[in-house]
CSV table of C-alpha atoms in Angstrom, one decimal:
chain,number,residue,atom,x,y,z
A,1,MET,CA,0.0,0.0,0.0
A,2,GLU,CA,1.3,3.4,-1.0
A,3,ILE,CA,1.2,5.9,1.9
A,4,ASN,CA,1.4,9.6,0.8
A,5,ASP,CA,2.7,12.5,2.7
A,6,ARG,CA,4.8,10.4,5.0
A,7,ILE,CA,6.7,12.2,7.8
A,8,THR,CA,10.3,11.0,7.9
A,9,ASP,CA,12.2,13.4,10.2
A,10,LEU,CA,11.7,14.6,13.7
A,11,ALA,CA,11.7,18.3,12.8
A,12,GLY,CA,8.8,17.8,10.4
A,13,LEU,CA,6.9,15.8,13.0
A,14,ARG,CA,7.4,18.5,15.7
A,15,GLU,CA,6.2,21.2,13.4
A,16,LEU,CA,2.7,19.7,13.5
A,17,TYR,CA,2.3,19.7,17.3
A,18,ARG,CA,2.5,22.3,20.1
A,19,ASP,CA,5.1,21.9,22.8
A,20,ALA,CA,4.3,19.6,25.7
A,21,SER,CA,3.2,21.4,28.8
A,22,GLY,CA,5.5,21.7,31.7
A,23,VAL,CA,3.8,18.9,33.7
A,24,ALA,CA,3.8,16.5,30.7
A,25,ALA,CA,7.4,17.2,29.9
A,26,ASP,CA,8.5,16.7,33.5
A,27,LYS,CA,6.3,13.8,34.5
A,28,VAL,CA,8.9,11.0,34.0
A,29,PHE,CA,10.5,9.6,37.2
A,30,ASP,CA,13.0,6.8,37.7
A,31,SER,CA,11.7,5.4,41.0
A,32,ILE,CA,8.4,4.3,42.5
A,33,ASP,CA,6.7,6.9,44.7
A,34,GLU,CA,4.3,6.2,47.5
A,35,SER,CA,1.1,6.6,45.4
A,36,SER,CA,2.5,4.7,42.4
A,37,ALA,CA,3.5,1.9,44.8
A,38,GLU,CA,-0.1,1.6,46.0
A,39,PHE,CA,-1.4,1.6,42.4
A,40,ILE,CA,1.1,-1.2,41.5
A,41,ASP,CA,0.1,-3.2,44.6
A,42,ARG,CA,-3.6,-3.1,43.7
A,43,CYS,CA,-3.2,-3.5,39.9
A,44,PRO,CA,-4.8,-6.6,38.4
A,45,PHE,CA,-4.0,-6.0,34.7
A,46,VAL,CA,-1.0,-4.9,32.6
A,47,VAL,CA,-0.1,-4.8,28.9
A,48,VAL,CA,3.5,-5.9,28.5
A,49,SER,CA,5.3,-4.6,25.4
A,50,THR,CA,8.5,-6.1,24.1
A,51,SER,CA,10.7,-6.3,21.0
A,52,ASN,CA,13.2,-8.7,19.6
A,53,GLY,CA,15.4,-5.7,18.8
A,54,THR,CA,15.1,-6.0,15.1
A,55,ASP,CA,11.8,-6.5,13.2
A,56,ALA,CA,9.2,-7.8,15.7
A,57,MET,CA,7.1,-6.2,18.4
A,58,ASP,CA,4.8,-7.8,20.9
A,59,ALA,CA,2.1,-6.4,23.2
A,60,SER,CA,0.7,-9.0,25.6
A,61,PRO,CA,-2.1,-8.6,28.1
A,62,ARG,CA,-1.3,-10.0,31.6
A,63,GLY,CA,-3.7,-10.3,34.5
A,64,GLY,CA,-4.0,-11.7,37.9
A,65,PRO,CA,-5.1,-10.9,41.5
A,66,PRO,CA,-3.6,-7.8,43.1
A,67,GLY,CA,0.0,-8.9,43.9
A,68,PHE,CA,0.8,-10.7,40.7
A,69,ILE,CA,2.9,-7.6,40.1
A,70,GLN,CA,5.3,-7.6,43.0
A,71,ARG,CA,7.3,-4.6,44.1
A,72,LEU,CA,10.8,-5.6,45.0
A,73,ASP,CA,12.1,-2.2,45.9
A,74,GLU,CA,11.7,1.4,44.8
A,75,ARG,CA,13.4,0.7,41.5
A,76,HIS,CA,12.2,-2.8,40.6
A,77,VAL,CA,9.0,-4.8,40.0
A,78,ALA,CA,8.4,-8.5,39.2
A,79,ILE,CA,5.6,-9.9,37.2
A,80,ALA,CA,4.6,-13.5,37.7
A,81,ASP,CA,4.6,-15.5,34.4
A,82,LEU,CA,1.3,-17.3,34.8
A,83,ASN,CA,0.0,-20.2,32.7
A,84,GLY,CA,-0.4,-19.2,29.0
A,85,ASN,CA,-0.2,-20.6,25.5
A,86,ASN,CA,3.6,-21.4,25.7
A,87,ARG,CA,4.4,-19.4,22.5
A,88,LEU,CA,6.8,-17.5,24.9
A,89,ASP,CA,6.8,-14.4,22.6
A,90,THR,CA,7.3,-12.0,25.5
A,91,LEU,CA,9.9,-14.1,27.2
A,92,GLU,CA,11.9,-14.8,24.0
A,93,ASN,CA,11.9,-11.1,23.2
A,94,ILE,CA,13.2,-10.2,26.7
A,95,VAL,CA,16.1,-12.7,26.2
A,96,ALA,CA,16.9,-11.3,22.8
A,97,HIS,CA,16.3,-7.6,23.7
A,98,PRO,CA,16.0,-7.1,27.5
A,99,TYR,CA,13.9,-4.0,27.6
A,100,ILE,CA,10.2,-3.7,28.3
A,101,GLY,CA,7.2,-1.3,28.4
A,102,LEU,CA,4.4,-1.8,30.9
A,103,LEU,CA,0.9,-0.2,30.8
A,104,MET,CA,-0.9,-0.9,34.1
A,105,VAL,CA,-4.7,-0.6,34.0
A,106,MET,CA,-7.0,-0.3,37.1
A,107,PRO,CA,-10.6,-1.4,36.5
A,108,GLY,CA,-12.9,1.6,36.9
A,109,LYS,CA,-10.2,4.2,36.7
A,110,ASP,CA,-9.5,6.2,33.5
A,111,GLU,CA,-5.8,6.9,34.4
A,112,THR,CA,-3.0,4.4,33.8
A,113,LEU,CA,0.5,3.9,35.0
A,114,ARG,CA,3.5,3.3,32.7
A,115,ILE,CA,6.9,1.8,33.5
A,116,ASN,CA,9.7,1.4,30.9
A,117,GLY,CA,13.1,-0.1,31.6
A,118,PRO,CA,15.5,-3.0,31.3
A,119,ALA,CA,14.0,-6.4,31.9
A,120,GLN,CA,15.2,-9.9,32.7
A,121,ILE,CA,13.7,-13.3,33.4
A,122,THR,CA,14.4,-15.0,36.7
A,123,THR,CA,13.9,-18.3,38.6
A,124,ASP,CA,15.2,-16.8,41.8
A,125,PRO,CA,13.3,-18.6,44.7
A,126,ALA,CA,13.2,-15.5,46.8
A,127,ILE,CA,11.2,-13.7,44.1
A,128,LEU,CA,9.0,-16.6,43.0
A,129,ASP,CA,8.1,-17.3,46.6
A,130,GLY,CA,7.0,-13.7,47.2
A,131,PHE,CA,3.9,-13.7,45.0
A,132,THR,CA,0.4,-13.6,46.5
A,133,ALA,CA,-0.9,-16.8,48.1
A,134,GLU,CA,-3.8,-16.7,45.6
A,135,LEU,CA,-1.4,-17.9,42.9
A,136,ARG,CA,0.6,-21.0,42.5
A,137,ARG,CA,4.3,-20.5,42.4
A,138,PRO,CA,5.2,-19.4,38.8
A,139,LYS,CA,8.0,-21.0,36.9
A,140,THR,CA,9.6,-17.7,36.1
A,141,ALA,CA,9.1,-14.0,36.8
A,142,ILE,CA,9.9,-10.9,34.7
A,143,VAL,CA,11.9,-8.4,36.6
A,144,VAL,CA,11.8,-4.8,35.4
A,145,GLU,CA,14.0,-2.0,36.4
A,146,VAL,CA,12.3,1.4,36.5
A,147,ALA,CA,14.0,3.6,34.1
A,148,GLU,CA,10.9,5.6,33.4
A,149,LEU,CA,7.7,5.8,35.4
A,150,TYR,CA,4.8,8.1,34.6
A,151,ALA,CA,1.1,8.3,34.7
A,152,HIS,CA,-1.2,8.8,31.8
A,153,CYS,CA,-4.3,11.1,31.9
A,154,ALA,CA,-7.8,9.9,31.4
A,155,LYS,CA,-8.5,11.2,27.9
A,156,ALA,CA,-8.0,7.9,26.0
A,157,PHE,CA,-10.2,5.9,28.3
A,158,ARG,CA,-12.9,8.6,28.4
A,159,ARG,CA,-12.9,9.0,24.6
A,160,ALA,CA,-13.4,5.3,24.3
A,161,GLU,CA,-15.9,5.1,27.3
A,162,VAL,CA,-14.1,2.0,28.4
A,163,TRP,CA,-15.8,1.9,31.8
A,164,ASN,CA,-19.2,3.2,30.8
A,165,PRO,CA,-21.7,0.3,30.7
A,166,GLU,CA,-24.1,2.2,28.5
A,167,SER,CA,-21.5,2.3,25.8
A,168,TRP,CA,-20.9,-1.4,25.8
A,169,VAL,CA,-24.2,-2.1,24.1
A,170,GLY,CA,-22.7,-0.7,20.9
A,171,HIS,CA,-19.9,-3.3,21.0
A,172,VAL,CA,-22.1,-6.4,21.6
A,173,ALA,CA,-21.9,-7.4,17.9
A,174,ALA,CA,-18.1,-7.2,17.7
A,175,PRO,CA,-16.6,-10.6,16.9
A,176,ASP,CA,-15.1,-12.6,19.8
A,177,LEU,CA,-12.0,-14.8,19.6
A,178,ALA,CA,-14.1,-17.8,18.5
A,179,THR,CA,-15.6,-15.9,15.6
A,180,ILE,CA,-12.2,-14.6,14.5
A,181,ALA,CA,-10.6,-18.0,14.8
A,182,GLY,CA,-13.5,-19.6,13.0
A,183,THR,CA,-12.9,-17.3,10.1
A,184,GLN,CA,-9.2,-17.8,10.1
A,185,PHE,CA,-9.2,-21.6,10.4
A,186,GLY,CA,-12.5,-22.5,8.9
A,187,PHE,CA,-14.1,-24.2,11.9
A,188,PRO,CA,-17.6,-23.6,13.4
A,189,ASP,CA,-17.7,-20.8,15.9
A,190,ALA,CA,-19.7,-22.8,18.4
A,191,ASP,CA,-17.1,-25.6,18.5
A,192,ILE,CA,-14.2,-23.1,19.0
A,193,ARG,CA,-16.2,-21.2,21.6
A,194,MET,CA,-16.8,-24.4,23.6
A,195,ALA,CA,-13.1,-25.5,23.3
A,196,LEU,CA,-12.0,-22.0,24.4
A,197,GLU,CA,-14.2,-22.0,27.5
A,198,ASP,CA,-12.9,-25.5,28.4
A,199,SER,CA,-9.3,-24.3,28.0
A,200,TYR,CA,-10.0,-21.2,30.1
A,201,VAL,CA,-11.3,-23.3,33.0
A,202,SER,CA,-8.4,-25.7,32.7
A,203,ASP,CA,-5.6,-23.1,32.3
A,204,LEU,CA,-6.9,-20.8,35.0
A,205,SER,CA,-7.1,-23.7,37.5
A,206,ARG,CA,-3.3,-24.1,37.1
A,207,ASP,CA,-2.5,-20.6,38.2
């Protein structure tokens, strides 16, 4: 596909936008403050972004009870690697290119918390034993050093009305995974939906 009017330099990009406000420009920190610590401790959902350092990116949703993201100190967090599909896209990317981006989402809140920094995978018993008792001990954990920590404002979630139940009605007809997979693989949606539900029950019971 031919894309016209491409922007290929930073100066050309900056010409299109006003300068960031003082608060936005200065909002990046390299340690976990008291309020961010409480957000992390309560957070049940995070999008984990990684790269292999060359030509592949990955953004993976991760969820668990509060505590599945563990604060190790004011500069480090650990994420339990819970039962998944064993593609290991995220973990392989970290081994190849040990840097990560986290977007932490709190149900019902429009603001989110970001952490970017170096990452590594560990089997350290002291870390694995520290996760919440609601989870089984994970095989590995992703440890992230806080190079950048900052909060995002509410505009994106409010534009999307993510937490507004009245807006959900308009999305009911959107295809689910069973419909998408049925289209891609040529299997009946109902069969895939049943198999998925069985797999969810089985996989979640192993956490």
